Protein backbone atom coordinates (compact mmCIF):
# COMPACT_ATOMS: atom_id res chain seq x y z
CA UNK A 1 0.00 0.00 0.00
CA UNK A 2 1.25 3.44 -0.83
CA UNK A 3 -0.44 6.21 1.10
CA UNK A 4 0.37 9.79 0.39
CA UNK A 5 0.26 12.38 3.09
CA UNK A 6 -2.75 13.92 1.36
CA UNK A 7 -4.70 10.67 1.36
CA UNK A 8 -4.06 10.23 5.05
CA UNK A 9 -5.30 13.73 5.73
CA UNK A 10 -8.50 13.05 3.86
CA UNK A 11 -8.85 9.80 5.75
CA UNK A 12 -8.69 11.70 9.00
CA UNK A 13 -11.08 14.47 8.06
CA UNK A 14 -13.85 12.94 10.14
CA UNK A 15 -11.75 12.88 13.27
CA UNK A 16 -11.76 16.62 13.78
CA UNK A 17 -8.01 16.92 13.40
CA UNK A 18 -6.45 19.65 15.48
CA UNK A 19 -3.14 21.39 15.56
CA UNK A 20 -1.60 21.01 18.97
CA UNK A 21 0.27 24.23 19.45
CA UNK A 22 3.82 25.18 18.60
CA UNK A 23 6.08 23.02 16.51
CA UNK A 24 3.71 22.23 13.67
CA UNK A 25 0.27 20.79 13.20
CA UNK A 26 -0.04 17.17 14.19
CA UNK A 27 -2.27 15.87 11.46
CA UNK A 28 -2.40 12.18 12.16
CA UNK A 29 -2.95 12.75 15.81
CA UNK A 30 -6.69 13.35 15.75
CA UNK A 31 -9.08 14.40 18.46
CA UNK A 32 -11.95 11.94 18.60
CA UNK A 33 -15.54 13.15 18.62
CA UNK A 34 -16.26 11.10 21.73
CA UNK A 35 -13.62 11.48 24.40
CA UNK A 36 -14.93 8.75 26.69
CA UNK A 37 -12.08 6.36 25.94
CA UNK A 38 -9.21 8.38 24.50
CA UNK A 39 -7.95 11.86 23.73
CA UNK A 40 -5.80 11.19 20.67
CA UNK A 41 -5.76 8.85 17.74
CA UNK A 42 -2.38 7.88 16.43
CA UNK A 43 -2.06 6.01 13.17
CA UNK A 44 0.80 3.83 12.00
CA UNK A 45 0.80 3.42 8.22
CA UNK A 46 3.13 3.15 5.24
CA UNK A 47 4.36 6.48 3.92
CA UNK A 48 6.81 7.23 1.14
CA UNK A 49 9.40 9.74 2.27
CA UNK A 50 12.19 11.47 0.41
CA UNK A 51 15.44 10.85 2.24
CA UNK A 52 17.56 10.82 -0.90
CA UNK A 53 16.72 13.71 -3.24
CA UNK A 54 14.55 12.54 -6.14
CA UNK A 55 13.98 9.07 -4.65
CA UNK A 56 11.23 7.51 -2.58
CA UNK A 57 11.81 5.41 0.50
CA UNK A 58 8.86 3.21 1.54
CA UNK A 59 8.92 4.16 5.21
CA UNK A 60 6.43 3.36 7.94
CA UNK A 61 5.14 6.40 9.80
CA UNK A 62 3.48 7.34 13.06
CA UNK A 63 1.10 10.25 12.64
CA UNK A 64 2.23 10.95 9.08
CA UNK A 65 5.92 11.35 9.81
CA UNK A 66 9.03 9.22 9.96
CA UNK A 67 10.44 9.64 12.56
CA UNK A 68 6.98 9.77 14.09
CA UNK A 69 4.95 12.72 15.22
CA UNK A 70 6.08 14.19 18.52
CA UNK A 71 3.64 13.41 21.32
CA UNK A 72 3.46 15.82 24.23
CA UNK A 73 1.73 15.63 27.55
CA UNK A 74 2.18 17.03 31.03
CA UNK A 75 3.82 15.36 34.00
CA UNK A 76 1.34 13.66 36.30
CA UNK A 77 -1.43 13.72 33.72
CA UNK A 78 -3.00 10.86 31.85
CA UNK A 79 -2.07 10.15 28.27
CA UNK A 80 -4.82 8.35 26.40
CA UNK A 81 -3.93 7.34 22.87
CA UNK A 82 -6.00 5.17 20.57
CA UNK A 83 -3.33 3.54 18.45
CA UNK A 84 -4.62 2.42 15.05
CA UNK A 85 -2.58 -0.07 13.06
CA UNK A 86 -2.87 0.59 9.33
CA UNK A 87 0.26 -1.39 8.56
CA UNK A 88 0.09 -4.84 6.99
CA UNK A 89 1.93 -6.39 9.94
CA UNK A 90 1.19 -6.78 13.68
CA UNK A 91 2.79 -4.23 15.97
CA UNK A 92 2.63 -2.59 19.42
CA UNK A 93 3.80 0.64 21.01
CA UNK A 94 6.30 0.61 23.84
CA UNK A 95 6.74 3.89 25.75
CA UNK A 96 10.46 3.94 26.38
CA UNK A 97 11.42 5.26 29.82
CA UNK A 98 7.89 5.80 31.10
CA UNK A 99 7.12 4.14 34.44
CA UNK A 100 3.70 2.70 33.72
CA UNK A 101 1.60 -0.41 34.45
CA UNK A 102 2.71 -3.57 32.66
CA UNK A 103 -0.44 -3.82 30.53
CA UNK A 104 0.47 -0.49 28.87
CA UNK A 105 4.13 -1.37 28.22
CA UNK A 106 3.67 -2.63 24.67
CA UNK A 107 5.56 -5.92 24.90
CA UNK A 108 3.79 -8.63 22.88
CA UNK A 109 2.56 -11.65 24.87
CA UNK A 110 3.73 -10.05 28.12
CA UNK A 111 1.78 -6.79 28.16
CA UNK A 112 -0.75 -7.32 25.41
CA UNK A 113 -1.50 -9.25 22.25
CA UNK A 114 0.07 -7.68 19.15
CA UNK A 115 -2.18 -5.11 17.48
CA UNK A 116 -3.16 -6.78 14.21
CA UNK A 117 -3.50 -4.95 10.89
CA UNK A 118 -6.70 -2.91 10.91
CA UNK A 119 -7.08 -3.15 14.68
CA UNK A 120 -6.54 -0.61 17.43
CA UNK A 121 -5.38 -0.57 21.03
CA UNK A 122 -6.11 2.07 23.64
CA UNK A 123 -3.02 3.08 25.59
CA UNK A 124 -3.94 4.88 28.78
CA UNK A 125 -1.46 5.75 31.53
CA UNK A 126 -0.17 8.51 33.76
CA UNK A 127 3.24 10.02 32.95
CA UNK A 128 4.88 10.41 36.38
CA UNK A 129 8.19 11.83 35.18
CA UNK A 130 8.93 14.91 33.10
CA UNK A 131 11.53 14.80 30.36
CA UNK A 132 12.44 13.52 26.91
CA UNK A 133 11.12 10.03 26.23
CA UNK A 134 10.16 8.13 23.09
CA UNK A 135 7.93 5.45 21.66
CA UNK A 136 8.47 2.53 19.30
CA UNK A 137 7.16 -0.98 18.55
CA UNK A 138 8.38 -4.07 20.41
CA UNK A 139 7.63 -6.43 17.51
CA UNK A 140 10.06 -7.18 14.65
CA UNK A 141 12.02 -4.23 15.96
CA UNK A 142 14.85 -4.35 13.41
CA UNK A 143 12.48 -3.72 10.54
CA UNK A 144 9.79 -1.69 12.31
CA UNK A 145 12.12 0.81 13.94
CA UNK A 146 14.33 0.65 10.87
CA UNK A 147 11.47 1.79 8.63
CA UNK A 148 10.77 4.79 10.80
CA UNK A 149 8.42 3.74 13.62
CA UNK A 150 10.21 5.80 16.25
CA UNK A 151 8.93 9.03 17.79
CA UNK A 152 9.54 11.49 20.60
CA UNK A 153 7.31 11.57 23.68
CA UNK A 154 7.91 14.81 25.53
CA UNK A 155 6.56 15.03 29.07
CA UNK A 156 6.47 18.68 30.05
CA UNK A 157 7.32 19.74 33.59
CA UNK A 158 4.40 20.69 35.82
CA UNK A 159 5.80 24.18 36.37
CA UNK A 160 7.52 26.53 33.95
CA UNK A 161 11.21 25.65 33.72
CA UNK A 162 12.81 28.87 32.59
CA UNK A 163 13.38 27.58 29.05
CA UNK A 164 11.61 29.84 26.58
CA UNK A 165 12.86 27.96 23.53
CA UNK A 166 13.32 24.32 22.71
CA UNK A 167 13.93 21.99 19.77
CA UNK A 168 13.69 18.23 19.48
CA UNK A 169 16.41 16.52 17.48
CA UNK A 170 15.50 12.96 16.54
CA UNK A 171 18.67 11.15 15.50
CA UNK A 172 18.20 8.21 13.18
CA UNK A 173 20.21 6.57 10.44
CA UNK A 174 18.55 4.74 7.59
CA UNK A 175 19.38 1.37 6.07
CA UNK A 176 18.98 2.59 2.50
CA UNK A 177 21.01 2.62 -0.70
CA UNK A 178 21.76 5.54 -3.04
CA UNK A 179 18.27 5.22 -4.59
CA UNK A 180 16.53 5.33 -1.23
CA UNK A 181 15.64 1.59 -1.28
CA UNK A 182 15.91 -0.27 2.01
CA UNK A 183 18.86 -2.58 2.50
CA UNK A 184 19.01 -5.36 5.12
CA UNK A 185 18.12 -4.13 8.61
CA UNK A 186 20.14 -6.97 10.03
CA UNK A 187 23.13 -8.79 8.61
CA UNK A 188 24.26 -11.77 10.76
CA UNK A 189 27.96 -10.93 10.70
CA UNK A 190 27.16 -7.39 11.85
CA UNK A 191 24.60 -8.55 14.43
CA UNK A 192 27.37 -10.67 15.93
CA UNK A 193 29.50 -7.52 16.23
CA UNK A 194 28.40 -3.93 16.77
CA UNK A 195 25.02 -4.23 15.03
CA UNK A 196 24.03 -3.43 11.44
CA UNK A 197 24.53 0.30 10.86
CA UNK A 198 22.33 2.47 8.66
CA UNK A 199 24.10 4.37 5.91
CA UNK A 200 22.37 7.74 5.97
CA UNK A 201 22.33 9.76 9.18
CA UNK A 202 19.43 12.17 9.66
CA UNK A 203 17.98 14.57 12.17
CA UNK A 204 14.18 14.70 12.10
CA UNK A 205 14.37 12.78 8.83
CA UNK A 206 16.72 15.21 7.07
CA UNK A 207 20.40 14.58 6.32
CA UNK A 208 22.70 17.30 7.74
CA UNK A 209 19.96 19.92 8.19
CA UNK A 210 20.51 23.55 9.11
CA UNK A 211 18.56 24.46 12.22
CA UNK A 212 17.87 28.11 12.94
CA UNK A 213 18.10 29.15 16.57
CA UNK A 214 17.40 32.58 18.11
CA UNK A 215 20.61 34.54 18.70
CA UNK A 216 21.41 35.35 22.31
CA UNK A 217 18.78 32.96 23.65
CA UNK A 218 19.21 29.82 25.72
CA UNK A 219 17.61 26.94 23.82
CA UNK A 220 16.79 23.52 25.23
CA UNK A 221 17.97 20.93 22.73
CA UNK A 222 16.32 17.58 23.30
CA UNK A 223 18.58 15.14 21.49
CA UNK A 224 17.08 11.68 21.14
CA UNK A 225 18.93 8.69 19.79
CA UNK A 226 16.17 6.72 18.05
CA UNK A 227 18.63 4.68 16.02
CA UNK A 228 18.83 0.88 15.90
CA UNK A 229 22.59 0.72 16.11
CA UNK A 230 24.67 3.88 16.31
CA UNK A 231 26.17 5.33 19.43
CA UNK A 232 26.58 9.00 18.60
CA UNK A 233 29.68 10.68 19.98
CA UNK A 234 28.03 14.07 20.29
CA UNK A 235 30.11 17.20 20.28
CA UNK A 236 29.46 20.87 19.57
CA UNK A 237 32.84 22.56 19.09
CA UNK A 238 32.90 26.19 20.17
CA UNK A 239 29.48 26.06 21.82
CA UNK A 240 28.44 27.24 25.24
CA UNK A 241 26.36 24.20 26.13
CA UNK A 242 25.32 22.59 29.40
CA UNK A 243 23.79 19.23 30.17
CA UNK A 244 20.44 19.54 31.98
CA UNK A 245 19.05 16.03 31.77
CA UNK A 246 20.18 12.52 30.87
CA UNK A 247 17.65 10.07 29.47
CA UNK A 248 14.78 12.25 30.67
CA UNK A 249 16.08 12.68 34.20
CA UNK A 250 17.43 16.04 35.43
CA UNK A 251 21.04 16.39 36.53
CA UNK A 252 22.87 19.28 38.13
CA UNK A 253 23.70 21.44 35.08
CA UNK A 254 27.25 20.90 33.89
CA UNK A 255 29.25 21.72 30.77
CA UNK A 256 28.78 19.42 27.80
CA UNK A 257 32.54 18.92 27.63
CA UNK A 258 34.38 17.40 24.72
CA UNK A 259 32.03 14.62 23.75
CA UNK A 260 28.97 12.78 25.05
CA UNK A 261 28.33 9.19 23.99
CA UNK A 262 24.63 8.75 23.31
CA UNK A 263 23.80 5.08 22.75
CA UNK A 264 20.66 3.77 21.02
CA UNK A 265 17.57 4.68 23.05
CA UNK A 266 19.35 7.35 25.10
CA UNK A 267 18.50 11.06 25.31
CA UNK A 268 20.42 14.19 26.17
CA UNK A 269 18.83 17.52 27.14
CA UNK A 270 21.25 20.35 26.53
CA UNK A 271 20.94 24.06 27.12
CA UNK A 272 22.71 25.95 24.37
CA UNK A 273 23.49 29.62 24.68
CA UNK A 274 23.12 30.73 21.08
CA UNK A 275 25.82 33.17 19.94
CA UNK A 276 25.29 36.35 17.91
CA UNK A 277 23.27 36.28 14.70
CA UNK A 278 25.14 34.78 11.76
CA UNK A 279 27.25 32.44 13.90
CA UNK A 280 27.19 28.78 12.88
CA UNK A 281 27.96 25.74 14.96
CA UNK A 282 28.39 22.18 13.92
CA UNK A 283 26.63 19.44 15.87
CA UNK A 284 28.80 16.42 15.22
CA UNK A 285 29.09 12.69 15.71
CA UNK A 286 32.81 12.37 16.35
CA UNK A 287 34.29 14.19 13.33
CA UNK A 288 31.10 13.92 11.22
CA UNK A 289 28.67 16.80 10.93
CA UNK A 290 25.08 15.92 11.83
CA UNK A 291 23.60 19.42 11.62
CA UNK A 292 24.48 23.08 11.32
CA UNK A 293 23.06 25.24 14.09
CA UNK A 294 22.67 28.75 12.77
CA UNK A 295 22.01 31.77 14.97
CA UNK A 296 19.37 34.06 13.50
CA UNK A 297 18.45 37.54 14.75
CA UNK A 298 16.09 37.64 17.71
CA UNK A 299 14.36 40.67 19.19
CA UNK A 300 14.15 39.15 22.66
CA UNK A 301 16.30 40.25 25.56
CA UNK A 302 19.34 37.96 25.97
CA UNK A 303 18.56 34.69 27.73
CA UNK A 304 20.14 33.42 30.93
CA UNK A 305 20.84 29.88 32.11
CA UNK A 306 17.71 28.40 33.70
CA UNK A 307 18.02 26.70 37.10
CA UNK A 308 18.33 22.92 37.28
CA UNK A 309 15.18 21.08 36.22
CA UNK A 310 13.05 19.74 39.08
CA UNK A 311 13.86 16.14 40.03
CA UNK A 312 11.46 13.38 39.05
CA UNK A 313 9.64 11.48 41.82
CA UNK A 314 11.80 8.35 41.57
CA UNK A 315 12.31 6.38 44.78
CA UNK A 316 15.82 6.54 46.24
CA UNK A 317 17.27 3.00 46.61
CA UNK A 318 18.23 2.00 50.14
CA UNK A 319 21.83 0.98 49.49
CA UNK A 320 22.50 -0.17 53.05
CA UNK A 321 19.83 -2.86 52.72
CA UNK A 322 19.99 -3.54 49.02
CA UNK A 323 20.53 -7.03 47.71
CA UNK A 324 23.05 -7.46 44.90
CA UNK A 325 22.12 -9.20 41.65
CA UNK A 326 24.75 -9.89 39.00
CA UNK A 327 24.22 -9.73 35.28
CA UNK A 328 26.90 -10.89 32.85
CA UNK A 329 26.59 -9.84 29.24
CA UNK A 330 28.39 -12.32 27.06
CA UNK A 331 29.13 -13.19 23.49
CA UNK A 332 27.59 -16.58 22.80
CA UNK A 333 30.32 -17.90 20.57
CA UNK A 334 30.62 -18.90 16.95
CA UNK A 335 28.14 -17.83 14.33
CA UNK A 336 25.89 -20.85 13.91
CA UNK A 337 26.01 -22.59 10.54
CA UNK A 338 23.21 -24.44 8.81
CA UNK A 339 20.55 -22.39 10.55
CA UNK A 340 17.04 -23.12 9.28
CA UNK A 341 15.19 -20.36 7.51
CA UNK A 342 13.38 -18.26 10.07
CA UNK A 343 15.32 -19.59 13.03
CA UNK A 344 16.79 -16.97 15.31
CA UNK A 345 20.51 -16.43 15.51
CA UNK A 346 21.86 -16.31 19.01
CA UNK A 347 25.07 -14.41 19.33
CA UNK A 348 24.60 -12.92 22.79
CA UNK A 349 23.59 -14.01 26.28
CA UNK A 350 22.73 -12.64 29.68
CA UNK A 351 23.88 -14.90 32.53
CA UNK A 352 24.36 -17.77 30.10
CA UNK A 353 20.90 -17.49 28.54
CA UNK A 354 20.04 -16.20 25.10
CA UNK A 355 16.61 -14.77 24.42
CA UNK A 356 14.85 -16.47 21.50
CA UNK A 357 12.98 -13.79 19.62
CA UNK A 358 10.62 -16.42 18.12
CA UNK A 359 9.75 -18.03 21.45
CA UNK A 360 6.69 -16.37 22.95
CA UNK A 361 7.29 -18.03 26.31
CA UNK A 362 10.71 -16.56 27.11
CA UNK A 363 9.26 -14.06 29.54
CA UNK A 364 7.85 -16.97 31.58
CA UNK A 365 11.43 -17.69 32.66
CA UNK A 366 12.61 -14.44 34.24
CA UNK A 367 16.33 -14.10 34.78
CA UNK A 368 15.79 -12.52 38.20
CA UNK A 369 12.91 -12.28 40.64
CA UNK A 370 12.74 -9.14 42.73
CA UNK A 371 10.62 -8.55 45.77
CA UNK A 372 8.18 -5.69 45.43
CA UNK A 373 9.31 -2.65 47.39
CA UNK A 374 12.85 -3.88 48.04
CA UNK A 375 16.07 -2.17 46.92
CA UNK A 376 18.57 -3.89 44.64
CA UNK A 377 22.02 -3.22 43.31
CA UNK A 378 22.61 -4.62 39.83
CA UNK A 379 26.21 -5.43 38.98
CA UNK A 380 26.44 -5.17 35.24
CA UNK A 381 29.41 -6.88 33.71
CA UNK A 382 30.19 -6.58 30.02
CA UNK A 383 32.32 -9.54 29.00
CA UNK A 384 32.38 -8.55 25.35
CA UNK A 385 34.36 -6.30 23.03
CA UNK A 386 31.26 -4.28 22.10
CA UNK A 387 29.32 -1.70 24.01
CA UNK A 388 25.72 -2.33 25.03
CA UNK A 389 23.14 0.30 25.99
CA UNK A 390 21.41 -1.68 28.73
CA UNK A 391 17.75 -0.73 29.12
CA UNK A 392 15.13 -1.69 31.69
CA UNK A 393 11.38 -1.32 31.27
CA UNK A 394 8.97 -0.19 33.97
CA UNK A 395 11.45 1.27 36.46
CA UNK A 396 14.10 3.95 36.57
CA UNK A 397 17.46 3.03 38.08
CA UNK A 398 20.30 5.01 39.55
CA UNK A 399 23.79 4.66 38.09
CA UNK A 400 26.24 4.43 41.00
CA UNK A 401 29.70 3.58 39.74
CA UNK A 402 31.84 2.15 36.97
CA UNK A 403 35.34 0.70 36.80
CA UNK A 404 35.97 2.73 33.64
CA UNK A 405 34.82 6.27 34.36
CA UNK A 406 33.86 8.67 37.08
CA UNK A 407 30.13 8.66 37.65
CA UNK A 408 28.10 11.40 39.23
CA UNK A 409 25.13 9.25 40.30
CA UNK A 410 22.03 9.89 38.19
CA UNK A 411 18.73 8.26 37.32
CA UNK A 412 18.14 6.69 33.93
CA UNK A 413 16.41 3.90 32.03
CA UNK A 414 19.41 3.05 29.81
CA UNK A 415 23.08 2.76 30.69
CA UNK A 416 25.73 2.56 27.99
CA UNK A 417 27.95 -0.25 29.22
CA UNK A 418 31.34 0.05 27.54
CA UNK A 419 33.57 -2.77 26.31
CA UNK A 420 34.57 -4.97 29.26
CA UNK A 421 33.14 -2.41 31.68
CA UNK A 422 31.66 -3.23 35.07
CA UNK A 423 29.11 -0.86 36.49
CA UNK A 424 26.76 -0.75 39.45
CA UNK A 425 23.23 0.58 39.29
CA UNK A 426 20.50 0.46 41.92
CA UNK A 427 16.75 0.64 42.07
CA UNK A 428 13.71 0.16 44.22
CA UNK A 429 11.65 -2.67 42.71
CA UNK A 430 8.46 -0.66 43.02
CA UNK A 431 6.56 -1.63 39.89
CA UNK A 432 5.00 -5.11 39.85
CA UNK A 433 5.25 -7.06 36.62
CA UNK A 434 7.56 -8.87 34.24
CA UNK A 435 9.87 -6.27 32.74
CA UNK A 436 12.10 -6.50 29.72
CA UNK A 437 15.78 -5.94 30.32
CA UNK A 438 17.79 -5.71 27.13
CA UNK A 439 20.47 -4.14 25.02
CA UNK A 440 19.02 -1.38 22.84
CA UNK A 441 21.26 -2.21 19.89
CA UNK A 442 18.32 -3.81 18.10
CA UNK A 443 20.48 -6.43 16.41
CA UNK A 444 21.84 -7.52 19.79
CA UNK A 445 18.41 -7.62 21.40
CA UNK A 446 17.05 -9.74 18.54
CA UNK A 447 19.96 -12.18 18.67
CA UNK A 448 19.90 -12.99 22.36
CA UNK A 449 20.71 -9.93 24.48
CA UNK A 450 17.35 -9.67 26.20
CA UNK A 451 15.84 -11.09 29.37
CA UNK A 452 12.94 -10.43 31.68
CA UNK A 453 12.95 -9.48 35.34
CA UNK A 454 9.99 -10.21 37.55
CA UNK A 455 8.88 -7.92 40.34
CA UNK A 456 6.27 -9.39 42.66
CU1 LIG B 1 13.12 1.31 23.91
CU2 LIG B 1 12.40 -2.49 25.19
O1 LIG B 1 12.75 -0.62 24.63
CU1 LIG C 1 11.80 0.61 27.04
CU1 LIG D 1 24.38 -4.72 22.74
PDB file of C-alpha atoms and ligand atoms in Angstrom, residues 387-389 439 441 444 449, ligand 3:
ATOM      1  CA  UNK A 387      29.319  -1.700  24.008  1.00  0.00           C
ATOM      2  CA  UNK A 388      25.724  -2.325  25.029  1.00  0.00           C
ATOM      3  CA  UNK A 389      23.140   0.304  25.989  1.00  0.00           C
ATOM      4  CA  UNK A 439      20.466  -4.145  25.023  1.00  0.00           C
ATOM      5  CA  UNK A 441      21.258  -2.206  19.887  1.00  0.00           C
ATOM      6  CA  UNK A 444      21.845  -7.516  19.791  1.00  0.00           C
ATOM      7  CA  UNK A 449      20.708  -9.926  24.483  1.00  0.00           C
TER       8      UNK A 449
HETATM    9 CU1  LIG B   3      24.385  -4.724  22.745  1.00  0.00          CU
END
